[in-house]
Amino acid sequence: MTAVAHEVPSRGPAAAPAGSVRALLAALLGFTVITVDVSAVNIALPYLHRDLGGGMAGLQWVVDAYTLMFAALMLSAGAVTDRVGPVRAYALGVVLFTVASVA
């Protein structure tokens, strides 16, 4: 006895729901913001060394202080998100990052 496979006709690729596309774009924007932020710190290190002096240990402290503050603010962002909702918290974070970058 052989089993007969029934093929379902293909209707092409399924369209992604609009919410999925917005979530993907928000995640990509967030990743880009973090990448730009970390790159800016690393790009600034030679200038900090040249203008302010200090050695490799001082530059490591700059990176460590940045990472520590980033982690502390990430914890605070979770508490803000619980209070105001994820959409408002995300928008607030993007606005604050943009204002701080311009300043």
PDB file of C-alpha atoms in Angstrom:
ATOM      1  CA  MET A   1       0.000   0.000   0.000  1.00  0.00           C
ATOM      2  CA  THR A   2       1.410   3.397  -0.915  1.00  0.00           C
ATOM      3  CA  ALA A   3       0.478   6.693   0.553  1.00  0.00           C
ATOM      4  CA  VAL A   4      -0.586   9.371  -1.845  1.00  0.00           C
ATOM      5  CA  ALA A   5       0.694  12.834  -1.015  1.00  0.00           C
ATOM      6  CA  HIS A   6      -1.699  15.611  -1.729  1.00  0.00           C
ATOM      7  CA  GLU A   7      -0.014  18.808  -2.720  1.00  0.00           C
ATOM      8  CA  VAL A   8      -1.542  22.101  -1.769  1.00  0.00           C
ATOM      9  CA  PRO A   9      -1.231  24.653  -4.536  1.00  0.00           C
ATOM     10  CA  SER A  10       1.185  27.425  -3.672  1.00  0.00           C
ATOM     11  CA  ARG A  11      -0.219  30.915  -3.421  1.00  0.00           C
ATOM     12  CA  GLY A  12       3.168  32.622  -3.205  1.00  0.00           C
ATOM     13  CA  PRO A  13       4.881  33.985  -0.116  1.00  0.00           C
ATOM     14  CA  ALA A  14       2.589  34.934   2.720  1.00  0.00           C
ATOM     15  CA  ALA A  15       2.458  38.621   3.526  1.00  0.00           C
ATOM     16  CA  ALA A  16       3.740  39.569   6.954  1.00  0.00           C
ATOM     17  CA  PRO A  17       1.243  41.286   9.246  1.00  0.00           C
ATOM     18  CA  ALA A  18       1.750  45.039   9.580  1.00  0.00           C
ATOM     19  CA  GLY A  19       2.541  44.688  13.291  1.00  0.00           C
ATOM     20  CA  SER A  20       5.404  42.316  12.506  1.00  0.00           C
ATOM     21  CA  VAL A  21       6.940  44.754  10.063  1.00  0.00           C
ATOM     22  CA  ARG A  22       6.690  47.615  12.567  1.00  0.00           C
ATOM     23  CA  ALA A  23       8.264  45.457  15.279  1.00  0.00           C
ATOM     24  CA  LEU A  24      11.119  44.502  12.949  1.00  0.00           C
ATOM     25  CA  LEU A  25      11.728  48.140  12.000  1.00  0.00           C
ATOM     26  CA  ALA A  26      11.702  49.181  15.668  1.00  0.00           C
ATOM     27  CA  ALA A  27      14.205  46.442  16.526  1.00  0.00           C
ATOM     28  CA  LEU A  28      16.457  47.478  13.634  1.00  0.00           C
ATOM     29  CA  LEU A  29      16.304  51.120  14.706  1.00  0.00           C
ATOM     30  CA  GLY A  30      17.186  50.156  18.284  1.00  0.00           C
ATOM     31  CA  PHE A  31      20.118  48.021  17.138  1.00  0.00           C
ATOM     32  CA  THR A  32      21.365  50.840  14.917  1.00  0.00           C
ATOM     33  CA  VAL A  33      21.164  53.352  17.772  1.00  0.00           C
ATOM     34  CA  ILE A  34      23.159  51.069  20.085  1.00  0.00           C
ATOM     35  CA  THR A  35      25.752  50.378  17.381  1.00  0.00           C
ATOM     36  CA  VAL A  36      26.214  54.090  16.654  1.00  0.00           C
ATOM     37  CA  ASP A  37      26.489  54.836  20.367  1.00  0.00           C
ATOM     38  CA  VAL A  38      29.141  52.190  21.034  1.00  0.00           C
ATOM     39  CA  SER A  39      31.052  53.148  17.883  1.00  0.00           C
ATOM     40  CA  ALA A  40      31.129  56.788  18.976  1.00  0.00           C
ATOM     41  CA  VAL A  41      32.766  55.845  22.278  1.00  0.00           C
ATOM     42  CA  ASN A  42      35.381  53.719  20.527  1.00  0.00           C
ATOM     43  CA  ILE A  43      36.075  56.380  17.903  1.00  0.00           C
ATOM     44  CA  ALA A  44      36.540  59.008  20.619  1.00  0.00           C
ATOM     45  CA  LEU A  45      39.170  56.992  22.530  1.00  0.00           C
ATOM     46  CA  PRO A  46      42.230  58.135  20.501  1.00  0.00           C
ATOM     47  CA  TYR A  47      41.124  61.770  20.808  1.00  0.00           C
ATOM     48  CA  LEU A  48      40.607  61.381  24.548  1.00  0.00           C
ATOM     49  CA  HIS A  49      44.095  59.908  24.835  1.00  0.00           C
ATOM     50  CA  ARG A  50      45.632  62.696  22.753  1.00  0.00           C
ATOM     51  CA  ASP A  51      43.803  65.614  24.383  1.00  0.00           C
ATOM     52  CA  LEU A  52      43.557  64.448  27.987  1.00  0.00           C
ATOM     53  CA  GLY A  53      46.623  62.254  28.269  1.00  0.00           C
ATOM     54  CA  GLY A  54      46.585  59.155  30.403  1.00  0.00           C
ATOM     55  CA  GLY A  55      47.450  55.655  29.442  1.00  0.00           C
ATOM     56  CA  MET A  56      45.705  52.508  28.400  1.00  0.00           C
ATOM     57  CA  ALA A  57      44.304  52.000  31.903  1.00  0.00           C
ATOM     58  CA  GLY A  58      42.551  55.380  31.730  1.00  0.00           C
ATOM     59  CA  LEU A  59      40.995  54.512  28.373  1.00  0.00           C
ATOM     60  CA  GLN A  60      39.807  51.197  29.761  1.00  0.00           C
ATOM     61  CA  TRP A  61      38.141  53.067  32.615  1.00  0.00           C
ATOM     62  CA  VAL A  62      36.320  55.252  30.088  1.00  0.00           C
ATOM     63  CA  VAL A  63      34.930  52.184  28.326  1.00  0.00           C
ATOM     64  CA  ASP A  64      34.091  50.518  31.659  1.00  0.00           C
ATOM     65  CA  ALA A  65      32.305  53.626  32.956  1.00  0.00           C
ATOM     66  CA  TYR A  66      30.311  53.855  29.721  1.00  0.00           C
ATOM     67  CA  THR A  67      29.331  50.182  29.938  1.00  0.00           C
ATOM     68  CA  LEU A  68      28.356  50.492  33.595  1.00  0.00           C
ATOM     69  CA  MET A  69      26.147  53.523  32.948  1.00  0.00           C
ATOM     70  CA  PHE A  70      24.609  51.828  29.921  1.00  0.00           C
ATOM     71  CA  ALA A  71      23.691  48.794  32.037  1.00  0.00           C
ATOM     72  CA  ALA A  72      22.300  50.930  34.869  1.00  0.00           C
ATOM     73  CA  LEU A  73      20.155  52.936  32.472  1.00  0.00           C
ATOM     74  CA  MET A  74      18.970  49.713  30.829  1.00  0.00           C
ATOM     75  CA  LEU A  75      17.636  48.530  34.195  1.00  0.00           C
ATOM     76  CA  SER A  76      15.930  51.878  34.720  1.00  0.00           C
ATOM     77  CA  ALA A  77      14.440  51.669  31.237  1.00  0.00           C
ATOM     78  CA  GLY A  78      12.707  48.443  32.249  1.00  0.00           C
ATOM     79  CA  ALA A  79      11.044  50.185  35.184  1.00  0.00           C
ATOM     80  CA  VAL A  80       9.979  53.114  32.982  1.00  0.00           C
ATOM     81  CA  THR A  81       8.575  50.699  30.425  1.00  0.00           C
ATOM     82  CA  ASP A  82       6.469  49.006  33.098  1.00  0.00           C
ATOM     83  CA  ARG A  83       4.974  52.371  34.080  1.00  0.00           C
ATOM     84  CA  VAL A  84       4.394  54.140  30.760  1.00  0.00           C
ATOM     85  CA  GLY A  85       4.168  51.230  28.320  1.00  0.00           C
ATOM     86  CA  PRO A  86       6.630  49.908  25.755  1.00  0.00           C
ATOM     87  CA  VAL A  87       5.682  52.184  22.860  1.00  0.00           C
ATOM     88  CA  ARG A  88       5.993  55.406  24.866  1.00  0.00           C
ATOM     89  CA  ALA A  89       9.198  54.244  26.549  1.00  0.00           C
ATOM     90  CA  TYR A  90      10.762  53.334  23.197  1.00  0.00           C
ATOM     91  CA  ALA A  91       9.765  56.672  21.666  1.00  0.00           C
ATOM     92  CA  LEU A  92      11.109  58.522  24.707  1.00  0.00           C
ATOM     93  CA  GLY A  93      14.398  56.639  24.456  1.00  0.00           C
ATOM     94  CA  VAL A  94      14.816  57.440  20.766  1.00  0.00           C
ATOM     95  CA  VAL A  95      14.018  61.115  21.377  1.00  0.00           C
ATOM     96  CA  LEU A  96      16.447  61.342  24.314  1.00  0.00           C
ATOM     97  CA  PHE A  97      19.190  59.637  22.307  1.00  0.00           C
ATOM     98  CA  THR A  98      18.647  62.016  19.399  1.00  0.00           C
ATOM     99  CA  VAL A  99      18.697  65.113  21.623  1.00  0.00           C
ATOM    100  CA  ALA A 100      21.835  63.905  23.450  1.00  0.00           C
ATOM    101  CA  SER A 101      23.561  63.121  20.145  1.00  0.00           C
ATOM    102  CA  VAL A 102      22.809  66.580  18.772  1.00  0.00           C
ATOM    103  CA  ALA A 103      24.027  68.204  21.981  1.00  0.00           C
TER     104      ALA A 103
END
